[in-house]
XYZ file of C-alpha atoms in Angstrom:
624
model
C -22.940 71.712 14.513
C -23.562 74.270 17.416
C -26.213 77.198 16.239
C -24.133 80.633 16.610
C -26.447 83.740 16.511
C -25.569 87.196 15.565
C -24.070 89.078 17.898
C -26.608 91.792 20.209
C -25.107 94.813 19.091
C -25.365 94.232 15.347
C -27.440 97.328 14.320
C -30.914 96.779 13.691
C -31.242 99.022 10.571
C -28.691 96.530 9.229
C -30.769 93.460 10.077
C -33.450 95.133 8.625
C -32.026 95.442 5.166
C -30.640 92.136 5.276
C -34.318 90.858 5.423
C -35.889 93.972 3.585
C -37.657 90.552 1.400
C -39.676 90.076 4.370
C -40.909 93.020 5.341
C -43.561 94.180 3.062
C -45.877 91.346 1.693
C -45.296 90.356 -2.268
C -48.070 88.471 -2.787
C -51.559 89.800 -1.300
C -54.341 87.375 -0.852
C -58.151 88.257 -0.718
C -60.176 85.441 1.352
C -63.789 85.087 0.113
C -66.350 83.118 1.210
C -69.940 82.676 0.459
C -73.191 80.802 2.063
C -70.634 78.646 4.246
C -72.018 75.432 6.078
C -69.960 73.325 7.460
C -71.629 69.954 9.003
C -69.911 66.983 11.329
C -70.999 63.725 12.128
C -72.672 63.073 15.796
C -70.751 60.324 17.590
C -72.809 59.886 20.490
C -75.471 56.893 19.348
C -78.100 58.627 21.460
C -77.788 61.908 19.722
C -77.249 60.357 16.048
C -81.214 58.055 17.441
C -82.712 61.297 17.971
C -81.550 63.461 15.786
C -83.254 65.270 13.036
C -80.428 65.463 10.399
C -79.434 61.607 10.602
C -76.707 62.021 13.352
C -74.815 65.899 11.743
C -74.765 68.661 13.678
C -74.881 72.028 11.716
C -71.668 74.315 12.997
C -71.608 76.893 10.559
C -74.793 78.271 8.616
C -74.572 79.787 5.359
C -72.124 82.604 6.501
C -70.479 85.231 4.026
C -67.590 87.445 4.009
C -64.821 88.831 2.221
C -61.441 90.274 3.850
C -58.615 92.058 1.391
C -54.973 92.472 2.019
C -54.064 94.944 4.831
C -57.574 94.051 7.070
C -57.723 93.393 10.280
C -61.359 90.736 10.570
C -62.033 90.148 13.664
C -64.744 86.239 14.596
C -66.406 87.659 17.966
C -69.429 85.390 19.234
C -69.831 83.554 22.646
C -68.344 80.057 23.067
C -69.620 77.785 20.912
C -70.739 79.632 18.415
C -68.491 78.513 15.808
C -65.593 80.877 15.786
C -62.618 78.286 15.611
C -64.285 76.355 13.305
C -64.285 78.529 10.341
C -60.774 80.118 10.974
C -59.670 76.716 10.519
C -61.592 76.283 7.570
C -60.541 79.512 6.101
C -57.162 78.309 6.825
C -57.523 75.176 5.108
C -57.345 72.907 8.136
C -60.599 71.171 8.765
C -60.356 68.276 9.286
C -61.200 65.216 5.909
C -63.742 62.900 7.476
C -66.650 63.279 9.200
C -67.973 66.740 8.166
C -69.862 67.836 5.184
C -68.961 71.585 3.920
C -70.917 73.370 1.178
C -70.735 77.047 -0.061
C -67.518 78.300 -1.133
C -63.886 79.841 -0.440
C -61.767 81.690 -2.388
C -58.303 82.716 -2.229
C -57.831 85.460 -5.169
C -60.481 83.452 -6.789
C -58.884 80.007 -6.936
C -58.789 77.211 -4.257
C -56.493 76.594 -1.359
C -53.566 74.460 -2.223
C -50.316 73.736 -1.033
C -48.326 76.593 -2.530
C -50.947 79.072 -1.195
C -50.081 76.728 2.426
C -46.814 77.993 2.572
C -47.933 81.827 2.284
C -50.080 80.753 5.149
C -49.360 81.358 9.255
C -51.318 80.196 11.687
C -51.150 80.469 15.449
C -53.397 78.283 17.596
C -54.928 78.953 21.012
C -52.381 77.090 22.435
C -48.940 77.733 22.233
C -47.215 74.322 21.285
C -43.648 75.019 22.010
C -40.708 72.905 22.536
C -40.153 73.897 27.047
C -35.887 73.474 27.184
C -35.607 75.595 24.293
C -34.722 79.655 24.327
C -36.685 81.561 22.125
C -33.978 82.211 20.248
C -32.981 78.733 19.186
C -36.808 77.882 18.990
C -37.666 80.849 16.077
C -34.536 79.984 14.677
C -34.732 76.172 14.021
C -38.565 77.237 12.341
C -36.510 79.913 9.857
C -34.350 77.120 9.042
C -36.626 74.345 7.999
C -39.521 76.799 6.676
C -37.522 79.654 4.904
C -36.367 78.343 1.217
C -32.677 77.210 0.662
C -32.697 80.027 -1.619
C -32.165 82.054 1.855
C -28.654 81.691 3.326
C -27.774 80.600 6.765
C -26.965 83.819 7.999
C -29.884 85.978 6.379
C -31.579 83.209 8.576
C -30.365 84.124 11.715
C -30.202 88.037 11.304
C -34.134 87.571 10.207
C -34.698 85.894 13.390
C -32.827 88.658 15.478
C -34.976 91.396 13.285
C -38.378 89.245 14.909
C -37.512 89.099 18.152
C -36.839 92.356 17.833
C -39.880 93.586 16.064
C -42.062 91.375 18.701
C -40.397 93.049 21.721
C -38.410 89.643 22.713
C -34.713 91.032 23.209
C -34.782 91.070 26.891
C -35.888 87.148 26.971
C -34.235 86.211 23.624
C -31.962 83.930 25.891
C -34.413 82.483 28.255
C -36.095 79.290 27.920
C -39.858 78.252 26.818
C -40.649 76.758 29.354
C -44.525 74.662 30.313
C -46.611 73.923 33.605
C -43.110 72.527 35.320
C -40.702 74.261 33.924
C -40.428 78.242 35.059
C -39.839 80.095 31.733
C -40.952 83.186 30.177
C -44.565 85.120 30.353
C -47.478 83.978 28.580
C -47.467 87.029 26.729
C -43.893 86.397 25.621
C -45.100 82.839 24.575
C -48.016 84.296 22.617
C -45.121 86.652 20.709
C -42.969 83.488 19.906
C -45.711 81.479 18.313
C -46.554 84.534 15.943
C -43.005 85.150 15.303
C -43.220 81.338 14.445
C -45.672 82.430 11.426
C -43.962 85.892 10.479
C -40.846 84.028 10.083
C -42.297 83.169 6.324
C -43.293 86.542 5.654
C -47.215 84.961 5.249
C -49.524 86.585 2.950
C -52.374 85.165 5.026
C -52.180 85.167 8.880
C -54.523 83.484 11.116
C -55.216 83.811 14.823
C -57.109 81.704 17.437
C -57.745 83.949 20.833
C -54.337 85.499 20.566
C -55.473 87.701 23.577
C -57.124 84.600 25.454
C -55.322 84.580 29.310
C -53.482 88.011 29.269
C -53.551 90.799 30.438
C -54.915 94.400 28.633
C -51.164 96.031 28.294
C -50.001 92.479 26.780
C -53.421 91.941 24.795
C -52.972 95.701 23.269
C -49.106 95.045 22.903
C -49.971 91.593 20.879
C -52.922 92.729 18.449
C -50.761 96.253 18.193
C -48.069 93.974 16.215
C -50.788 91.958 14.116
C -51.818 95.194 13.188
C -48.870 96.362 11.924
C -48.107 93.105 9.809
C -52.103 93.986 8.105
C -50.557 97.408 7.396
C -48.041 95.490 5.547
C -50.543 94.301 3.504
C -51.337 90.650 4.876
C -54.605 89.384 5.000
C -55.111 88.662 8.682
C -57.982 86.932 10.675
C -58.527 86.411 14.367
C -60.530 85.005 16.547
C -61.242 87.006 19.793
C -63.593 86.216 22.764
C -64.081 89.729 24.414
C -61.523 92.076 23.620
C -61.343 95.674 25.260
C -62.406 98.684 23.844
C -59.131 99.746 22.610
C -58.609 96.361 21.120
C -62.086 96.595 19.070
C -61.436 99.998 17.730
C -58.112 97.950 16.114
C -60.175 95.670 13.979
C -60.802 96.769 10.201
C -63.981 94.269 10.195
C -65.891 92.396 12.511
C -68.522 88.945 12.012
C -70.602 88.493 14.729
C -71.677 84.635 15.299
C -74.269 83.540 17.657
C -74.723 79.622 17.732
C -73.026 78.988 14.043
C -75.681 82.104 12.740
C -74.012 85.507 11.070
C -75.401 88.303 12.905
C -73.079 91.034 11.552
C -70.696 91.464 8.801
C -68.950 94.676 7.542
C -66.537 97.139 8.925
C -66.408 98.145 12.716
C -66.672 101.411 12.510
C -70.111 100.612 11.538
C -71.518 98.256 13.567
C -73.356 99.920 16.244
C -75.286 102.333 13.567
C -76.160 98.675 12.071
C -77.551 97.194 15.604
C -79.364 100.495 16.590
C -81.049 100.791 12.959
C -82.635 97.579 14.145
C -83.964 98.405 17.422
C -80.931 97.257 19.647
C -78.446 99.922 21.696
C -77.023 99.984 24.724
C -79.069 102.216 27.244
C -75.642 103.303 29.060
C -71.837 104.083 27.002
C -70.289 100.714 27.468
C -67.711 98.776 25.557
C -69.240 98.009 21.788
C -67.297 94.254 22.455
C -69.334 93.532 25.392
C -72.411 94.925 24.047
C -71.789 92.442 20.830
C -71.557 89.828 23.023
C -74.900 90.898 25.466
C -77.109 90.467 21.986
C -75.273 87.401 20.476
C -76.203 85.589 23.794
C -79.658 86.988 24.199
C -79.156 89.735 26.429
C -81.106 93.046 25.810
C -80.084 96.261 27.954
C -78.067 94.441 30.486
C -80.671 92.043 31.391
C -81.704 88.628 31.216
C -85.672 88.345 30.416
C -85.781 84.892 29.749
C -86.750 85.799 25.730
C -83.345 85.166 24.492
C -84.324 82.529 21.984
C -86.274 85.461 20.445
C -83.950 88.276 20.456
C -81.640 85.844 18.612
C -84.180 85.167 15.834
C -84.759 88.488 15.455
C -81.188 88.881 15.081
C -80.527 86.118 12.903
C -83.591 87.605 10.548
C -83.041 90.846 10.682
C -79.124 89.611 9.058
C -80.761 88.104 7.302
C -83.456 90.702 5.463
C -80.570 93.664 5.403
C -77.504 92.362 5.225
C -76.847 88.586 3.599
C -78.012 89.657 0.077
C -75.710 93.035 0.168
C -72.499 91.052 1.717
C -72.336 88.643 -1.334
C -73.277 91.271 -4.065
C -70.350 92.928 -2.767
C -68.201 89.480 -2.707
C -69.175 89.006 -6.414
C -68.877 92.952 -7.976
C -66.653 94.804 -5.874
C -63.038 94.996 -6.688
C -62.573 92.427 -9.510
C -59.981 94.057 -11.478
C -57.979 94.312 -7.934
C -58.439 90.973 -7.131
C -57.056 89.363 -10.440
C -54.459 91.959 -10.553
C -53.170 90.053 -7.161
C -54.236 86.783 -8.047
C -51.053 86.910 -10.554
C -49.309 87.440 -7.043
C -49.400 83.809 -5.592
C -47.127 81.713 -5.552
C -46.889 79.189 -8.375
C -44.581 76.323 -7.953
C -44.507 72.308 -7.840
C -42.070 72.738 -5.285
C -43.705 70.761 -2.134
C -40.985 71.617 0.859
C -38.650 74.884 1.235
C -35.534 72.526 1.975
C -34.339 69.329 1.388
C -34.956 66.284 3.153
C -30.972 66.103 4.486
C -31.436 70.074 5.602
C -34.760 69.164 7.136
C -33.327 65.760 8.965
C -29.805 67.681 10.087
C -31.905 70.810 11.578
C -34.025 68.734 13.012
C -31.400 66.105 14.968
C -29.794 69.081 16.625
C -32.958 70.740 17.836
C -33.981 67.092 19.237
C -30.719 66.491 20.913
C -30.944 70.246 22.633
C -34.616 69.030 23.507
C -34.820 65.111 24.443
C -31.862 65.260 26.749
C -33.609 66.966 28.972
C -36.443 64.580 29.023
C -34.030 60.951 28.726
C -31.324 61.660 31.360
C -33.843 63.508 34.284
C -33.182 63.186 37.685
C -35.766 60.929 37.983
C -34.777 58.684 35.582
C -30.876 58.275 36.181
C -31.783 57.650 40.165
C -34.930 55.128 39.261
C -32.505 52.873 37.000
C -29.133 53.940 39.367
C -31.039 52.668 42.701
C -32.301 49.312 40.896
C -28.875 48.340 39.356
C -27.275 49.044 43.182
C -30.014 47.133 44.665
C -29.591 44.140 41.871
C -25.835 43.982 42.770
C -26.535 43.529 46.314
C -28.911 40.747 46.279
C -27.009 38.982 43.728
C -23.685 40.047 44.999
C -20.750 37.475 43.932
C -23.433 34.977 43.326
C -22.314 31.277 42.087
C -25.488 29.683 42.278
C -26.753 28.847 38.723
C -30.415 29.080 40.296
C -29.841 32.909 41.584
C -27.914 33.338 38.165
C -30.537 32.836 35.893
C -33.023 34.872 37.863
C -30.955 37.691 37.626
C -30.794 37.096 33.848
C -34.420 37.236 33.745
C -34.627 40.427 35.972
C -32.368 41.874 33.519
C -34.716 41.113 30.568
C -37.909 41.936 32.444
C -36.236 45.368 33.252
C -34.664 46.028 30.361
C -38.072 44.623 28.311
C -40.025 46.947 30.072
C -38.451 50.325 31.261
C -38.018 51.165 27.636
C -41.553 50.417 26.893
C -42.883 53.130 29.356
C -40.828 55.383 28.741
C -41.387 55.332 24.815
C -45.199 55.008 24.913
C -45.595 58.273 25.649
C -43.237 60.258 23.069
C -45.579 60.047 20.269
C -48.752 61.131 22.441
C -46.862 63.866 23.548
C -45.518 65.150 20.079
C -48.879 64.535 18.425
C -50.065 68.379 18.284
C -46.745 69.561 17.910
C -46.139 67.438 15.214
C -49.610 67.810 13.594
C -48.725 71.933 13.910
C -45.127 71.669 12.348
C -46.678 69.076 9.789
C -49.911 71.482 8.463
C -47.125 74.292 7.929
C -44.844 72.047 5.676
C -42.117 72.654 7.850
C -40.461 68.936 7.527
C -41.593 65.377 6.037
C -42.464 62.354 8.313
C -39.795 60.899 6.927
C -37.134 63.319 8.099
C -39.017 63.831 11.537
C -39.016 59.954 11.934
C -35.715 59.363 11.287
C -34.107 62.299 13.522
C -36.349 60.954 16.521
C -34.981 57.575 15.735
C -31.093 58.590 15.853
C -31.707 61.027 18.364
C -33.411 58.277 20.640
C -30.563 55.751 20.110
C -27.781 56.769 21.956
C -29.293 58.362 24.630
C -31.268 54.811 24.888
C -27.917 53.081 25.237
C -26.256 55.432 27.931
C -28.132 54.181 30.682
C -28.225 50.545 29.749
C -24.274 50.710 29.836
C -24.284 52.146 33.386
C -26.619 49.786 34.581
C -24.681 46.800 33.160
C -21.184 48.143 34.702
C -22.477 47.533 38.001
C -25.121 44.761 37.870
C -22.835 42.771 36.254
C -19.442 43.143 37.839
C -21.412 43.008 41.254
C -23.243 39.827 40.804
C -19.962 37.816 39.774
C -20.902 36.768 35.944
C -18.625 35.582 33.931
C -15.829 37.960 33.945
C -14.051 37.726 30.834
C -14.460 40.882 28.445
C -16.005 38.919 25.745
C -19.214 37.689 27.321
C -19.066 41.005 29.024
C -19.700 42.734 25.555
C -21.897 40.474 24.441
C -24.086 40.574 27.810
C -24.047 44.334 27.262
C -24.707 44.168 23.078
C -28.125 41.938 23.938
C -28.865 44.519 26.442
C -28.957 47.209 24.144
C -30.573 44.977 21.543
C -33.193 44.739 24.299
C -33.723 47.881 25.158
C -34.491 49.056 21.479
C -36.863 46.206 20.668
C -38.751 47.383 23.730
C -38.579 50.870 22.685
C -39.608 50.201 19.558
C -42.857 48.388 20.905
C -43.821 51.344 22.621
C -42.983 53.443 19.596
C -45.817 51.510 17.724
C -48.374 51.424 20.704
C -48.218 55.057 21.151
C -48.240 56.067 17.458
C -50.971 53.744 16.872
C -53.206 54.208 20.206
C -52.136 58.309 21.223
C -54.069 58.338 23.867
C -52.262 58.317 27.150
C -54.518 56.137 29.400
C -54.875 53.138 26.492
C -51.579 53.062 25.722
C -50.717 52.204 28.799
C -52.850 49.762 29.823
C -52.030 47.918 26.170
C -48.557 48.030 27.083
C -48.879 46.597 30.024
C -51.198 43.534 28.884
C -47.966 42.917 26.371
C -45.394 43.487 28.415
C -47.180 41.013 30.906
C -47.646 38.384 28.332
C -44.395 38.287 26.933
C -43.273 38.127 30.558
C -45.032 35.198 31.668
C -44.054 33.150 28.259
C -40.289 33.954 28.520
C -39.738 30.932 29.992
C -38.787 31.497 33.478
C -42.299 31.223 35.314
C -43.787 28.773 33.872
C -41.931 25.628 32.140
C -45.058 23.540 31.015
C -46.750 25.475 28.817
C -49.820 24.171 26.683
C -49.628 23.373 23.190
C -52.642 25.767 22.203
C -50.816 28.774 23.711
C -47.431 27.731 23.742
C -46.622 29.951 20.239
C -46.185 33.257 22.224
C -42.863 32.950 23.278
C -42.248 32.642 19.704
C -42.892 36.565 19.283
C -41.843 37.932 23.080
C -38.975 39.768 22.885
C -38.437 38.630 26.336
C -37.928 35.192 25.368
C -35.302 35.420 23.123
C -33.638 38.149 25.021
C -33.415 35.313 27.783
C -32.945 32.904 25.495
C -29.126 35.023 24.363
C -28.646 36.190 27.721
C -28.309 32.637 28.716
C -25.863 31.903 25.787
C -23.444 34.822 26.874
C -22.612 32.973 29.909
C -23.231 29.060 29.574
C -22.868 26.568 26.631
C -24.522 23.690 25.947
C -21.014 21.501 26.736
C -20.908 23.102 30.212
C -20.881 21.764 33.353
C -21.194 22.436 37.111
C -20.682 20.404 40.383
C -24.213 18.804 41.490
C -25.067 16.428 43.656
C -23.012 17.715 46.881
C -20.866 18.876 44.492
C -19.913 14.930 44.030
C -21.358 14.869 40.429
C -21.056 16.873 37.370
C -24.231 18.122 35.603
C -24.740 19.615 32.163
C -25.719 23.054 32.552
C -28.382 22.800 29.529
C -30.342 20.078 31.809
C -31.279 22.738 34.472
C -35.132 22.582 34.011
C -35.144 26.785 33.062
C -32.573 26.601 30.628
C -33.635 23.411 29.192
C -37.082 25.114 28.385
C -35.412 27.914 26.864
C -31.957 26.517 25.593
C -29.138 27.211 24.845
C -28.803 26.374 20.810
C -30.329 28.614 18.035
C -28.426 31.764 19.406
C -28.126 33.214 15.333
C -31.400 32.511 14.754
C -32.731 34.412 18.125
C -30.172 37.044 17.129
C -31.791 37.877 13.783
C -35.629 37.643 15.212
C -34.448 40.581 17.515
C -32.864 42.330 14.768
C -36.031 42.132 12.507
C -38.330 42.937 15.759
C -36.011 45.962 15.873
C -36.957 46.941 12.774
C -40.473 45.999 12.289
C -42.026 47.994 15.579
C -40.331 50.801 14.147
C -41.801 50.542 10.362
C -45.303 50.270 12.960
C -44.554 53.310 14.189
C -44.084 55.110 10.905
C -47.379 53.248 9.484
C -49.201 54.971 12.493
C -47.540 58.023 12.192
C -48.710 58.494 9.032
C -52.387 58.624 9.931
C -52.148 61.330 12.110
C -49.424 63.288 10.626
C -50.888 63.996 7.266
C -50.605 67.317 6.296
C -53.264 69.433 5.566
């Protein structure tokens, strides 16, 4: 089913009461946190030798804060200093293993959980967006697997028209995403789809990792302008920020200053230049308070470098330490109780895990792959590599009667056909992995669902090719030309190609790393290759039990059987004599009985690489 939008000149003051629910925030969160430290695990073996806290690295040290609904915090600090790594922890996404976390955070007093994950947006550094889809279709396929059933179809849509308007998107609302190949729209429009991603849900809570990072000062202002009308709403929102302008800075309700995982400030902007000159630091000339934050959190005293900047940041780090830790956490502990469990009655409370249901989630999610993977399965590239091959094959082969040149183009075929699916499905999985680990951490779908639409999605655009590539290899090279072995030449082709895709399913689920994947595939590929039975027909005993789970093999093995039986016969000897076909030395290795039982190997390989893929799925796609 096609997606149909609403039409451009619905009025917007009618969208806008259509969606009136989303507008305001329902259910206001305070974040607090208190004397956070969050440690992780060394993996370099020199470091973990020589260091002094048995191999973990201290990222965050014993930092406090508190933000309320309708504040603005802005994490400023040089790189390195540990600004992603809390917002991700305040979000609720570090990561399970190989860190050690003590202090505490709060969420209207209780702990984060997954109801208070759905009242949660985040938007990463990075915008991970699908490229061949219009912004349109790409914030409207997120409304309809994150917004609750509960929301109709069409609220859906005239939400999404009321975003893109509210984010400045109507003049691109048509154009593609586009990436690094693919000429699409600005980075700044990018940047105002993946927070339109998170508004969708109305959050309560809204974090933001260097929204401004790579624009420009109009787009930057334009950006943090419309997160700061979503904290007058009364979200809760928190940003990272590198070194904003001065007009940006004066935007922020609060500011923490890191240097090196340290606090050196906490508390409201408007007062955080009285703070650093009642110490003994301010600037000598007006500049921008952002930049002078910066000049002291790396060391940097009136402009200069003095080579004392290990100093300057202990007497930064103490001076936090004497004047302001103590205060920030009395406040976190006495200030505004009643408030806070007045809107701690305002989260959500349900055992409700996902929004929709897994058939909403799997539907959504087929159509949204088939606008997507198209693109990527029938490319120029591709259609020409396996067009120019099958041409090629029908040439050398052309008309061919000789039983020799026969089978070797059988076991081309299988070789092909066992290995252009592999390399081609190795890297879906590697590719997807952030993607899918975003989509996954905001409950948007199950595994399950995802899996399964991938899966379908894959299968007949697997097969198209396959079926153009038999038409002329095989009608060319004078096989058998009835229309049975025909379709049965052309069902163990398919067969083929989707063991082999499911083998590089599995390797790239399980390995997702690019470079590994491909050399693993290759070392199986090769294997399987060399014990299909065509290169080598005396194979030792000791290693002789690989054929028995190459894909290749059997593939050959009913390749064979759709054009000779054992019973058949061709002229030998001068054509004098009359030989069984079955005593040709490559077919006799293979042979030519057994066909069912090859059959249902391939059908359970078919089957099995793809319940690998799921297995190793699962380990990476857990939501947080």
């Amino acid at each position: 089913m096609e997606i149909e939008s609403t039409p451009h000149s619905a009025p917007l003051a009618q969208e806008h009461d259509e969606v009136s629910i989303f507008t305001k925030c329902k259910r206001p969160v305070v974040i607090q946190f208190e004397d956070l430290v969050y440690k992780i695990k060394n993996k370099d073996k020199e470091t973990k030798k020589t260091s002094k806290n048995n191999g973990w690295r201290t990222i965050l040290k014993e930092i406090s804060g508190e933000v309320l609904p309708g504040e603005m915090l802005a994490m400023m600090g040089p790189s390195g200093s540990g600004k992603t790594t809390l917002l991700t922890t305040l979000a609720g996404r570090r990561s399970s293993s190989s860190i050690i976390m003590t202090g505490s955070i709060t969420y209207n007093n209780t702990p984060f959980s997954s109801s208070l994950n759905r009242l949660t947006g985040f938007v990463t550094q990075d915008d991970i967006l699908y490229p061949h889809l219009t912004v349109f279709e790409t914030l409207l396929y997120t409304a309809l697997l994150r917004l609750p059933k509960s929301i109709n179809k069409q609220q859906k849509v005239s939400h999404v028209e009321a975003i893109i308007t509210q984010l400045g998107l109507v003049n691109c609302r048509d154009n593609i995403i586009g990436d690094h190949y693919l000429r699409g729209i600005s980075g700044g429009e990018r940047k105002r789809v993946s927070i339109g991603q998170e508004v969708l849900i109305d959050p309560s809570l809204l974090f933001l990792d260097e929204p401004t990072s790579g624009l420009d000062s109009t787009t930057a202002q334009r950006i943090v302008s419309v997160v700061g009308e979503l904290a007058n709403q009364g979200k809760t929102v928190v940003m990272t920020i590198h070194q904003p302008s001065s007009s940006l800075f004066y935007m922020f309700h609060k500011v923490l200053l890191l240097c090196e995982g340290h606090p050196l400030y906490f508390g409201k902007q408007s007062e955080v230049m009285n703070y650093f000159s009642s110490i003994g630091y301010s600037p000598s000339v007006a500049m921008n308070p952002a930049d002078f934050l910066l000049d002291i959190a790396n060391g940097i005293v009136m402009g200069q470098l003095h080579g004392n900047e290990v100093e300057v940041k202990e007497e930064l780090v103490n001076a936090y330490n004497e004047n302001l830790r103590e205060k920030i956490k009395e406040e976190i502990r006495g200030k505004g109780e009643e408030k806070r469990l007045e809107e701690k009655k305002g989260i959500l409370k349900s055992n409700q895990k996902w929004n929709t249901s897994w058939w909403d989630q799997f539907t959504v999610l087929i159509r949204r792959d088939l606008k997507e993977r198209r693109h990527e399965a029938f490319s120029s590239f591709t259609v020409f590599q396996v067009l120019i091959l099958s041409f090629i094959s029908g040439a050398l082969w052309w008309k061919s009667k000789s039983l020799q040149d026969q089978t070797g183009l059988l076991f081309f075929v299988t070789g092909f056909w066992g290995s252009f699916p592999l390399f081609q499905a190795i890297f879906k999985f590697p590719q997807e992995r952030l993607m899918l680990m975003k989509e996954r951490r905001s409950g948007m779908y199950r595994l399950s669902s995802y899996f399964m639409a991938r899966i379908i999605v894959d299968l007949p655009m697997e097969l198209i090719l396959p079926t153009v590539s038999t038409a002329i290899v095989y009608w060319m090279c004078g096989l058998k030309p009835m229309p049975t072995n025909f379709f049965i030449y052309l069902s163990i082709v398919f067969l083929c190609a989707l063991v082999t895709q499911g083998v590089g399913l599995a390797i790239g689920a399980a390995v997702m790393d690019y470079k590994v994947a491909t050399m693993l595939a290759s070392v199986i590929m090769l294997t399987f290759l060399l014990a299909g039975g065509f290169f080598v027909q005396h194979v030792p005993i000791f290693i002789a039990w690989i054929k028995y789970i190459s894909y290749i093999y059997y593939t050959f093995k009913l390749l064979l059987g759709s054009q000779y039986k054992e019973n058949d016969t061709y002229k030998c000897g001068n054509k004098m004599m009359s030989c069984r076909v079955d005593e040709i030395p490559i077919i006799k290795v293979v042979g030519l009985d057994h066909q069912g039982l090859a059959l249902g190997v391939m059908l359970f390989m078919f089957m099995f690489y793809r319940v690998i893929a799921y297995v190793a799925l699962m380990r990476v796609a857990v939501a947080k």
